[in-house]
PDB file of C-alpha atoms in Angstrom:
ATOM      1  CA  UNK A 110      18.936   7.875  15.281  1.00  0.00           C
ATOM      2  CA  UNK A 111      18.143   7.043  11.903  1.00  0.00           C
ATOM      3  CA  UNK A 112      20.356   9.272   9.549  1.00  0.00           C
ATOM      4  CA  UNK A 113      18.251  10.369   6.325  1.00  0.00           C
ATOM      5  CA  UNK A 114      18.975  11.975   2.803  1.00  0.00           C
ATOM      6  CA  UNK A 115      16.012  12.332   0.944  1.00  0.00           C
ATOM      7  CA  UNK A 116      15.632  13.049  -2.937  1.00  0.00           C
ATOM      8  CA  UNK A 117      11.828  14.258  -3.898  1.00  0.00           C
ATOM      9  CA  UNK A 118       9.795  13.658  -7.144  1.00  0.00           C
ATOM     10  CA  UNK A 119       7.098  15.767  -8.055  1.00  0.00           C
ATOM     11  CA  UNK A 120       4.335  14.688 -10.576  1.00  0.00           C
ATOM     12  CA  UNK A 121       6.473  16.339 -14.039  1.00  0.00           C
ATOM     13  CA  UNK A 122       7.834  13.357 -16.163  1.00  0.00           C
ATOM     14  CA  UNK A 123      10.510  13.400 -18.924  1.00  0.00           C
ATOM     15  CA  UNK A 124      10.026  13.121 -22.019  1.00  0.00           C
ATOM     16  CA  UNK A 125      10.282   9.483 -22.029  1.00  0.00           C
ATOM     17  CA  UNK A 126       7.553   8.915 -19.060  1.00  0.00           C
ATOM     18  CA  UNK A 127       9.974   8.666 -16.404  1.00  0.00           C
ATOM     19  CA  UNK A 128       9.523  10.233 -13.110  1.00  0.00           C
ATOM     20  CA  UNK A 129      12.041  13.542 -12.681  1.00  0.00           C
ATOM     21  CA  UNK A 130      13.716  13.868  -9.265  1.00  0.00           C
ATOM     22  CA  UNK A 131      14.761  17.456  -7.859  1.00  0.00           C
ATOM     23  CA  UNK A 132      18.336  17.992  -5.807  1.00  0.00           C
ATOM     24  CA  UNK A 133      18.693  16.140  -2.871  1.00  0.00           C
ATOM     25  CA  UNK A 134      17.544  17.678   0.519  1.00  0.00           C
ATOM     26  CA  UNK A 135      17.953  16.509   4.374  1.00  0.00           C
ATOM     27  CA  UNK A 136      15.347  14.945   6.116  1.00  0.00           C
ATOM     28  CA  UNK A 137      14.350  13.907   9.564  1.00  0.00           C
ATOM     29  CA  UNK A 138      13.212  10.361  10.704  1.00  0.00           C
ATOM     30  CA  UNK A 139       9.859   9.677   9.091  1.00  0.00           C
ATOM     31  CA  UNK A 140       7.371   7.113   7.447  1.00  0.00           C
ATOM     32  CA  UNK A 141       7.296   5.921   3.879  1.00  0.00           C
ATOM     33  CA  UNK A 142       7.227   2.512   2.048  1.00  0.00           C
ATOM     34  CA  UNK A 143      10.337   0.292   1.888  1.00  0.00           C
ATOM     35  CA  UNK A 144      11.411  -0.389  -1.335  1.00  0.00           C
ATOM     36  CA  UNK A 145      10.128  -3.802  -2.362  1.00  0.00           C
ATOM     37  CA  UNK A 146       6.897  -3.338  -0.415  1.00  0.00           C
ATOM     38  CA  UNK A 147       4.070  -4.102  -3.149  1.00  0.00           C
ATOM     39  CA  UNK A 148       1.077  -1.436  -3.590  1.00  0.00           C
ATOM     40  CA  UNK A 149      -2.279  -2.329  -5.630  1.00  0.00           C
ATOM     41  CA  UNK A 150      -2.962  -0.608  -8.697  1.00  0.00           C
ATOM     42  CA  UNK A 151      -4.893  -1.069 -11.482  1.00  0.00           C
ATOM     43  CA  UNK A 152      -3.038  -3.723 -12.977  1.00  0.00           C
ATOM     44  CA  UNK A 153      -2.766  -5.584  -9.405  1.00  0.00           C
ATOM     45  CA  UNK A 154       0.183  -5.389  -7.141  1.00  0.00           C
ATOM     46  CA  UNK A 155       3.141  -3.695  -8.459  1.00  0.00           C
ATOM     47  CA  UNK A 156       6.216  -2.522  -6.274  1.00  0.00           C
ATOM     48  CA  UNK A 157       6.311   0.858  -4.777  1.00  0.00           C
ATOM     49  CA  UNK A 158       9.598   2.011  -6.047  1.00  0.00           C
ATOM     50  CA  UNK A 159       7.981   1.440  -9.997  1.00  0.00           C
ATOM     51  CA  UNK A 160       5.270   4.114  -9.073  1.00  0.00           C
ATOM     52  CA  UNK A 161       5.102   7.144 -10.794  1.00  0.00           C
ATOM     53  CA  UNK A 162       3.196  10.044 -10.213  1.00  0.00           C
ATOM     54  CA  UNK A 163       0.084   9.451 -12.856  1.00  0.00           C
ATOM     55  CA  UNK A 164      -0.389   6.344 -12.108  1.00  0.00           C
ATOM     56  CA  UNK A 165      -3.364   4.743 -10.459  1.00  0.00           C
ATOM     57  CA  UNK A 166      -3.166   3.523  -6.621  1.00  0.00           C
ATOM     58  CA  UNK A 167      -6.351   1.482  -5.366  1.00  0.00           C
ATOM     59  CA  UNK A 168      -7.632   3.396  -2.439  1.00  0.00           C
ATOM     60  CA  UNK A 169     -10.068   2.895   0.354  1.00  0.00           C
ATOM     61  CA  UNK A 170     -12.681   5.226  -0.035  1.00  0.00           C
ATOM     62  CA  UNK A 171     -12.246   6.776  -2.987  1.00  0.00           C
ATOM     63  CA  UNK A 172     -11.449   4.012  -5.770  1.00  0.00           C
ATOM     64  CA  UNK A 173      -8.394   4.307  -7.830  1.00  0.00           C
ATOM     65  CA  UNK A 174      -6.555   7.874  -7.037  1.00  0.00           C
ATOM     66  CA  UNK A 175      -4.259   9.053  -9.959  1.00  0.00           C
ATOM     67  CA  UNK A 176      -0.656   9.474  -7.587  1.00  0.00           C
ATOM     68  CA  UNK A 177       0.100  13.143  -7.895  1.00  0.00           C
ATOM     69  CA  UNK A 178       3.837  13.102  -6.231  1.00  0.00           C
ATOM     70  CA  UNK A 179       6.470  10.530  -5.005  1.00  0.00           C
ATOM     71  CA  UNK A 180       9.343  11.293  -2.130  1.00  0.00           C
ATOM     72  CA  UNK A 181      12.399   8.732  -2.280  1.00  0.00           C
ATOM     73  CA  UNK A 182      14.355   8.811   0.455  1.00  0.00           C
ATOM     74  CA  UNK A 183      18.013   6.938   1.183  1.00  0.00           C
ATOM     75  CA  UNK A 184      17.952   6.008   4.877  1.00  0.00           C
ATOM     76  CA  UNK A 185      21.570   5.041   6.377  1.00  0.00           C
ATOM     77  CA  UNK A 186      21.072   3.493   9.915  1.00  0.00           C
ATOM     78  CA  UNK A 187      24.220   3.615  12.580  1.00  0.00           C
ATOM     79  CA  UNK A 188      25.383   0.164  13.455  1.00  0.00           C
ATOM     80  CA  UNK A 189      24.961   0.559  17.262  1.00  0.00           C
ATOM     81  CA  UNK A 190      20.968   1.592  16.500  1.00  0.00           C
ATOM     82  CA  UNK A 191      18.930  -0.444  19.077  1.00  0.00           C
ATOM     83  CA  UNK A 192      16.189   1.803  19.974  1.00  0.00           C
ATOM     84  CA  UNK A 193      12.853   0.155  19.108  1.00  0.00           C
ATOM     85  CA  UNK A 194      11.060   3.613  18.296  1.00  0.00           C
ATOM     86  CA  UNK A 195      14.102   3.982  15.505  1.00  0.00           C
ATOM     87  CA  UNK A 196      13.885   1.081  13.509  1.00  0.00           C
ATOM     88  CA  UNK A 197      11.313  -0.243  10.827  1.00  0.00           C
ATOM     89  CA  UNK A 198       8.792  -3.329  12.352  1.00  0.00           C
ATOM     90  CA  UNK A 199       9.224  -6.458  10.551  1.00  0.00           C
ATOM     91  CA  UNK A 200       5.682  -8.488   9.819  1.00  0.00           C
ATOM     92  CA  UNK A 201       6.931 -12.104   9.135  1.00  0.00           C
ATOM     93  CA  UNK A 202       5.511 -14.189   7.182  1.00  0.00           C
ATOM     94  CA  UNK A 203       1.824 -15.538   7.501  1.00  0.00           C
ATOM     95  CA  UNK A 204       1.716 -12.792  10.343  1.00  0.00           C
ATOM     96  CA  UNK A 205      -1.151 -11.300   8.761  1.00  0.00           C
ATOM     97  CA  UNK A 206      -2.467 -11.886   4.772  1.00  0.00           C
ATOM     98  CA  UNK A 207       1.305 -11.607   3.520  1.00  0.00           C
ATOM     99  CA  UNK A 208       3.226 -14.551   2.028  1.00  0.00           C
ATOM    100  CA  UNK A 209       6.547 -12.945   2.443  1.00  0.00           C
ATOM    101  CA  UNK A 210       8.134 -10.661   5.339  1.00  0.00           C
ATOM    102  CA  UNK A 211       6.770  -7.073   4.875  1.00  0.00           C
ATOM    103  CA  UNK A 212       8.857  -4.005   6.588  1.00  0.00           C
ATOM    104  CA  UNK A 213       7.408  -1.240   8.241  1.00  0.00           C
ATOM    105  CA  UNK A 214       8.594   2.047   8.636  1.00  0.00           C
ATOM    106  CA  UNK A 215       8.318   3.338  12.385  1.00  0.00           C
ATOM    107  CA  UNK A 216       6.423   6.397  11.738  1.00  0.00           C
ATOM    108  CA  UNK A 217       4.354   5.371   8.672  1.00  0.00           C
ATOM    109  CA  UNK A 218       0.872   5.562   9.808  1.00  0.00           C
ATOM    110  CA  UNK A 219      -1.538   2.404   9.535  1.00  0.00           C
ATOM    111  CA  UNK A 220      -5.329   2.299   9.642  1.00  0.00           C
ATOM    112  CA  UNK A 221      -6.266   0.398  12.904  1.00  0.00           C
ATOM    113  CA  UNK A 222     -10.189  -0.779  12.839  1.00  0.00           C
ATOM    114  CA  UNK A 223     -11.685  -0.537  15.964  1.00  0.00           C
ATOM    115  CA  UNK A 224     -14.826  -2.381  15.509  1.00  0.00           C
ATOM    116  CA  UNK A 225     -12.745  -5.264  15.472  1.00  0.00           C
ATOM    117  CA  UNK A 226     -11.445  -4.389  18.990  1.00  0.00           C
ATOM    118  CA  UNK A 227     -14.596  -5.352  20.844  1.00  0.00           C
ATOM    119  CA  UNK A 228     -13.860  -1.899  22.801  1.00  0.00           C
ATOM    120  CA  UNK A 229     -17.619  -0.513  21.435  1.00  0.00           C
ATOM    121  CA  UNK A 230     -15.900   2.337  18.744  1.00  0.00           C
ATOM    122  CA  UNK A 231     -16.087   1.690  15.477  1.00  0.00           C
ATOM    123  CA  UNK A 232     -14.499   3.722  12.569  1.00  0.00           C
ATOM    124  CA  UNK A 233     -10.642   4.160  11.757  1.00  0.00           C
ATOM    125  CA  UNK A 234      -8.379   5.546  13.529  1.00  0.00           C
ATOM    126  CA  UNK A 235      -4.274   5.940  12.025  1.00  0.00           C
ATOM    127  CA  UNK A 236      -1.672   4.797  14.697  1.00  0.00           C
ATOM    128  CA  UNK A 237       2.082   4.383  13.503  1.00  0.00           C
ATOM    129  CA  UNK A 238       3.974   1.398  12.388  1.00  0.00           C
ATOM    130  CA  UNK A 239       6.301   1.599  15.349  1.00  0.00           C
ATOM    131  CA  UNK A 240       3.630   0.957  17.962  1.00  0.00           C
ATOM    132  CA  UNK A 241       3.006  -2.488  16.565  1.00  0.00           C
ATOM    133  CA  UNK A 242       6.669  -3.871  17.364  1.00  0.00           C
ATOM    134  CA  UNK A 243       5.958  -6.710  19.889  1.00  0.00           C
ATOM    135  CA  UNK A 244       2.210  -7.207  18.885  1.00  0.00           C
ATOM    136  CA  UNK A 245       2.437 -11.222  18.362  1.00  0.00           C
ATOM    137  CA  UNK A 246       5.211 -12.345  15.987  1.00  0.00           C
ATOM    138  CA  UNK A 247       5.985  -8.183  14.522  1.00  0.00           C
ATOM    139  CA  UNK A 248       9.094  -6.969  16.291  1.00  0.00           C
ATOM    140  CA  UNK A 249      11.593  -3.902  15.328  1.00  0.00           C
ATOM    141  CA  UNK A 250      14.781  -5.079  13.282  1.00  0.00           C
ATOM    142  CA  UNK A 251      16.990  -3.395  10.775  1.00  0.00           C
ATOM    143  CA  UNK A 252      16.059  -4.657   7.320  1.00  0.00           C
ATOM    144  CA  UNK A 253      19.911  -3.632   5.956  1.00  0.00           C
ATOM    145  CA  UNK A 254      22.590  -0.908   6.789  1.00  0.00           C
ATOM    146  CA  UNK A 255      21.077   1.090   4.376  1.00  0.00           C
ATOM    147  CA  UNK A 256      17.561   1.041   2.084  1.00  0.00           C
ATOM    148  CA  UNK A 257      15.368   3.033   0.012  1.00  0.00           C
ATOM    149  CA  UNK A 258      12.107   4.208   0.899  1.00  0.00           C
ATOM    150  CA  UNK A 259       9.125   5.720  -1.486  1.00  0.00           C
ATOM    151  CA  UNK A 260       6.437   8.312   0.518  1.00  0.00           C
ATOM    152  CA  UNK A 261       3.232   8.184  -2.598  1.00  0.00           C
ATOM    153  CA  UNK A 262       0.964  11.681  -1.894  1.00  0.00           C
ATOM    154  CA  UNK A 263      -2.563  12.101  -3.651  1.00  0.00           C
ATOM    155  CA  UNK A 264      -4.643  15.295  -3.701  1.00  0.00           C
ATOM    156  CA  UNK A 265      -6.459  14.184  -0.385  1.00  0.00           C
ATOM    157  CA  UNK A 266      -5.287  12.006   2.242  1.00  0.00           C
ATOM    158  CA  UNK A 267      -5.602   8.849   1.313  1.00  0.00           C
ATOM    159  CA  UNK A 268      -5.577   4.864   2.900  1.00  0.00           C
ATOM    160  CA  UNK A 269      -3.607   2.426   0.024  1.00  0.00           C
ATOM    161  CA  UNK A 270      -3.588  -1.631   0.204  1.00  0.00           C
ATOM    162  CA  UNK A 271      -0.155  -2.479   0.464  1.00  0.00           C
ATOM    163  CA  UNK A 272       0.575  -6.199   0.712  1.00  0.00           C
ATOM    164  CA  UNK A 273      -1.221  -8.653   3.869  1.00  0.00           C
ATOM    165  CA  UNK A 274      -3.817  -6.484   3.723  1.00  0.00           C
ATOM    166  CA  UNK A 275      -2.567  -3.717   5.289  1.00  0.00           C
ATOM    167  CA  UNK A 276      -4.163  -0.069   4.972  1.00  0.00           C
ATOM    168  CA  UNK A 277      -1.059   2.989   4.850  1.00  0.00           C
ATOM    169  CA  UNK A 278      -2.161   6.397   5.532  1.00  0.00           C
ATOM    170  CA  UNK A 279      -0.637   8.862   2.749  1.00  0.00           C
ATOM    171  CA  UNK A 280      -1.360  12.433   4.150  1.00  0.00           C
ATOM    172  CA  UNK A 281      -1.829  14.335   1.243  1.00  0.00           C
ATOM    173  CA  UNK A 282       0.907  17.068   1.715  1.00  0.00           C
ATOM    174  CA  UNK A 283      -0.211  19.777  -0.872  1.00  0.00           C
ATOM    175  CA  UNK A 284      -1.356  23.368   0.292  1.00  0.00           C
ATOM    176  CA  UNK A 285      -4.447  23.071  -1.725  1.00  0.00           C
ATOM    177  CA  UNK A 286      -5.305  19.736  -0.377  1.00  0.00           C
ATOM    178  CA  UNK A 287      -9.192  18.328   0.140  1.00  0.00           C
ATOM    179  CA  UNK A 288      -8.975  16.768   3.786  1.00  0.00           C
ATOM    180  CA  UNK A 289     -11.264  13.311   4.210  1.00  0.00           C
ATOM    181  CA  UNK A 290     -12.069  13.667   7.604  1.00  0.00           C
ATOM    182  CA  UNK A 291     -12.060  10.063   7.643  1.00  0.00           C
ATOM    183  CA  UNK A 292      -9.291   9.030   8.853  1.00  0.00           C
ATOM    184  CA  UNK A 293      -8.258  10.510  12.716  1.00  0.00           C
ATOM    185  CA  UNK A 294      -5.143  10.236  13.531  1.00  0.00           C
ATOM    186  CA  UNK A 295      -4.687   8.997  17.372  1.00  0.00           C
ATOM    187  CA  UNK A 296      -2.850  11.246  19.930  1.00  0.00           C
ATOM    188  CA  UNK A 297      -0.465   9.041  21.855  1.00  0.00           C
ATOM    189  CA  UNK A 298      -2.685   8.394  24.971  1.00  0.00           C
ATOM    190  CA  UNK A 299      -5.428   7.435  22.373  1.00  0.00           C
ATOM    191  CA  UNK A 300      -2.732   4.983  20.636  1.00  0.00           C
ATOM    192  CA  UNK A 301      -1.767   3.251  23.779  1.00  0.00           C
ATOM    193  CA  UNK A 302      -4.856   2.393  24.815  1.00  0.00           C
ATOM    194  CA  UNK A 303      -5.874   1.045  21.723  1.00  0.00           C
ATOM    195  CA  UNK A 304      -2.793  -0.787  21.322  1.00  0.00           C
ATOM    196  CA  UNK A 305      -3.274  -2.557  24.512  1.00  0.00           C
ATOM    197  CA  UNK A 306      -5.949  -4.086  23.821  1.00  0.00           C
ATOM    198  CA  UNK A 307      -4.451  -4.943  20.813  1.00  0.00           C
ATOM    199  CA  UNK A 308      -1.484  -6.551  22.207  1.00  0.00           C
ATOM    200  CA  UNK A 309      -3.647  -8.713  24.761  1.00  0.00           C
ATOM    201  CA  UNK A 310      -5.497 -10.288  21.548  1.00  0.00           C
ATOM    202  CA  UNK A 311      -1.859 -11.152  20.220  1.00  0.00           C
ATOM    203  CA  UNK A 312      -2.601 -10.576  16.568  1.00  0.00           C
ATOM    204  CA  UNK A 313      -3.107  -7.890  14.231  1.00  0.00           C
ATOM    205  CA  UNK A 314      -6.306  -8.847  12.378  1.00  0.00           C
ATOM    206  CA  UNK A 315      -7.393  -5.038  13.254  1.00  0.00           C
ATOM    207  CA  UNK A 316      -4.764  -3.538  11.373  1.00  0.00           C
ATOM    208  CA  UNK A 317      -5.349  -6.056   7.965  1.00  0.00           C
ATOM    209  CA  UNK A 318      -8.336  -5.741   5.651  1.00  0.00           C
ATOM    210  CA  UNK A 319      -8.796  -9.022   4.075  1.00  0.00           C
ATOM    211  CA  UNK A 320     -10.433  -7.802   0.824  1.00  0.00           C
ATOM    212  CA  UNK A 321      -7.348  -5.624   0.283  1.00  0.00           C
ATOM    213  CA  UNK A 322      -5.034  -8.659   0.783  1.00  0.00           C
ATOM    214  CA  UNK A 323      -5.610 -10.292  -2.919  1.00  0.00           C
ATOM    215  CA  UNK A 324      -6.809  -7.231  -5.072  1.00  0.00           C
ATOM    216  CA  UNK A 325      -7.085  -8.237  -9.017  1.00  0.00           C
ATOM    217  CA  UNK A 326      -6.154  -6.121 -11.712  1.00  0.00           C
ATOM    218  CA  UNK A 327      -8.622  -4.286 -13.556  1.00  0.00           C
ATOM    219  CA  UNK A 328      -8.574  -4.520 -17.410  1.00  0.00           C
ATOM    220  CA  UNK A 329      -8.757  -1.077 -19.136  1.00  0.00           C
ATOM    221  CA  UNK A 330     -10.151  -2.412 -21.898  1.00  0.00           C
ATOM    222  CA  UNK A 331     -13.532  -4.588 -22.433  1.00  0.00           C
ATOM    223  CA  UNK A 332     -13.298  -8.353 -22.592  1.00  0.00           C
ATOM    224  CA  UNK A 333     -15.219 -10.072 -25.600  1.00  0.00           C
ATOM    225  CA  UNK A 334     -16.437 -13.674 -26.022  1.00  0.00           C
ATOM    226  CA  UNK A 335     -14.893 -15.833 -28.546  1.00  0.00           C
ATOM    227  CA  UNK A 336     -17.543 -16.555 -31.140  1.00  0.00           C
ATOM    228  CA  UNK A 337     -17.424 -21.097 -31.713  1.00  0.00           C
ATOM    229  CA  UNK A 338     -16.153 -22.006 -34.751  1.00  0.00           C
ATOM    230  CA  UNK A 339     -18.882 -22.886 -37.704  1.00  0.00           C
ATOM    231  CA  UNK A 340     -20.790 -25.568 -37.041  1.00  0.00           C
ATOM    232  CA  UNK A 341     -19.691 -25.911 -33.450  1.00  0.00           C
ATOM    233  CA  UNK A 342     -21.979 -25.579 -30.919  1.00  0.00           C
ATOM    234  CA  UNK A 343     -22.489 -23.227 -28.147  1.00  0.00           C
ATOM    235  CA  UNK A 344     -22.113 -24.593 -24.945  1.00  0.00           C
ATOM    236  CA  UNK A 345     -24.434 -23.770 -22.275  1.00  0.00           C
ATOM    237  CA  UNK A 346     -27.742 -24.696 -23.069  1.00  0.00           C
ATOM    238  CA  UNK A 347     -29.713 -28.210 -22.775  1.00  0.00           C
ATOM    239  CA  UNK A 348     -28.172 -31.049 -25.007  1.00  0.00           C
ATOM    240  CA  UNK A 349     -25.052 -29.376 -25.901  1.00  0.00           C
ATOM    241  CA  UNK A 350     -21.325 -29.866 -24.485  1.00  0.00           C
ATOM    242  CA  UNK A 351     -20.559 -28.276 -21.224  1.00  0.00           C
ATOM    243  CA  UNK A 352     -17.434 -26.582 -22.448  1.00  0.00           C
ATOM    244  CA  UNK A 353     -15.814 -23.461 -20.903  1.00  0.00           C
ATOM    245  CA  UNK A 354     -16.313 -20.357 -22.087  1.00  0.00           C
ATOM    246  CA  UNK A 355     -12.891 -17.990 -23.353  1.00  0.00           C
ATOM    247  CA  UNK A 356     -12.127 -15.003 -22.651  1.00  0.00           C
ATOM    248  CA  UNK A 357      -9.673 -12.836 -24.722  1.00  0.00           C
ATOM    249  CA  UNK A 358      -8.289  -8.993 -24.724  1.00  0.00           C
ATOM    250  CA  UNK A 359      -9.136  -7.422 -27.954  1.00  0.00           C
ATOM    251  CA  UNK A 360      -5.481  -7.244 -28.679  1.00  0.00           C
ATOM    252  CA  UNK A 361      -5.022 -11.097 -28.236  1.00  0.00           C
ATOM    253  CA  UNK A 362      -7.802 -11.060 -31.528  1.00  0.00           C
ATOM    254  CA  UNK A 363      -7.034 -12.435 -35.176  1.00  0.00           C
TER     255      UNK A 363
END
């Protein structure tokens, strides 16, 4: 069994911006991000053990969510740990919309999309990570003795993009919480079924959202043309040179 000591970060900074962790605390086996595992922001994908609570997180439904707490969590796993149910789920590469291998935890939950199951439901529903080991190339595996994992909490509960276009489910986990309603989280006879059918297609193109697979960073600040030099002409209109048109920040400016 998976042997974890977690440390928890609430959304209170330093005074130089950095997050501030509490005393460490004992945990039992659970979901979270691996450290490594890239998330999209505002400023495109950035790694999930660089997010802070304040920061912006790209979400399904609801835009970019400002990231009110972060969990980190030191997971130690026993050397003779074979059991499928207790280990992350590797996605290899090219298994979905991801260029490198992306890890899993067992128990993070993942937005499955049933219209894409030909099974006549549409909508979401959340099945975990663990349930996926086997499903064409994905299989459980130990990604090191020990690792670090990052569990990001908004003021609802939330889907994120993380990397091949996968959706994670981030329960909100505050007492004053707004619940969605949109995302259902299946019961295990619910799960199975579903995941039958997705094992007998062999891939996992329910589980990844290509538009979340590539999302671009968005500039906080307005973009302005560069006006042509005197006496040069503008291109884009009959007669005159077909030249590209520059963008620059305003800080890039003389």
């Amino acid at each position: 069994m998976l042997e974890l000591v977690s440390v928890s970060g609430y959304s209170k900074r330093d005074e130089n911006g950095q997050q501030v962790f509490s005393e460490g605390a004992v945990s039992a086996r659970r979901g979270g991000l691996l450290h490594g595992t890239k998330i999209a922001t505002t400023i495109g994908w950035k790694p999930v053990e660089r997010l802070v609570a304040g920061d912006l997180v790209r979400t399904l439904d609801h835009g970019f969510q400002e990231l009110r707490r972060v969990c980190v969590d030191q997971i130690v796993v026993p050397g003779d740990e074979r059991r499928p149910d207790h280990l992350p789920v590797l996605v290899p590469s090219r298994a979905a919309y991801n260029g490198r291998p992306v890890w899993l935890m067992p128990e993070q939950g993942m937005a499955l999309d049933q219209g894409k199951l030909g099974v006549g439901v549409d909508g979401l529903r959340v099945i975990p990570a663990r349930m996926l080991s086997g499903v064409g190339r994905l299989k459980s595996d130990m990604p090191a003795q020990s690792f670090d994992v990052t569990s990001l909490f908004f003021d609802r509960d939330e889907l994120v993009f993380i990397e091949g276009g996968f959706q994670a489910y981030c329960p909100s986990g505050r007492m004053n919480a707004i619940s969605s309603g949109n995302y259902e989280v299946a019961d295990a006879e619910d799960a199975d079924i579903l995941m039958e059918v997705v094992a007998k297609k062999g891939d996992v193109s329910a589980f990844a959202n290509p538009l979340g697979a590539l999302p671009a960073p968005v500039p906080q600040e307005p973009m302005f043309p560069i006006r042509p030099a005197l006496g040069v002409r503008r291109p884009g209109r009959p007669g005159r040179p077909t030249a590209p048109v520059l963008y620059l920040r305003s800080e890039w400016q003389v």
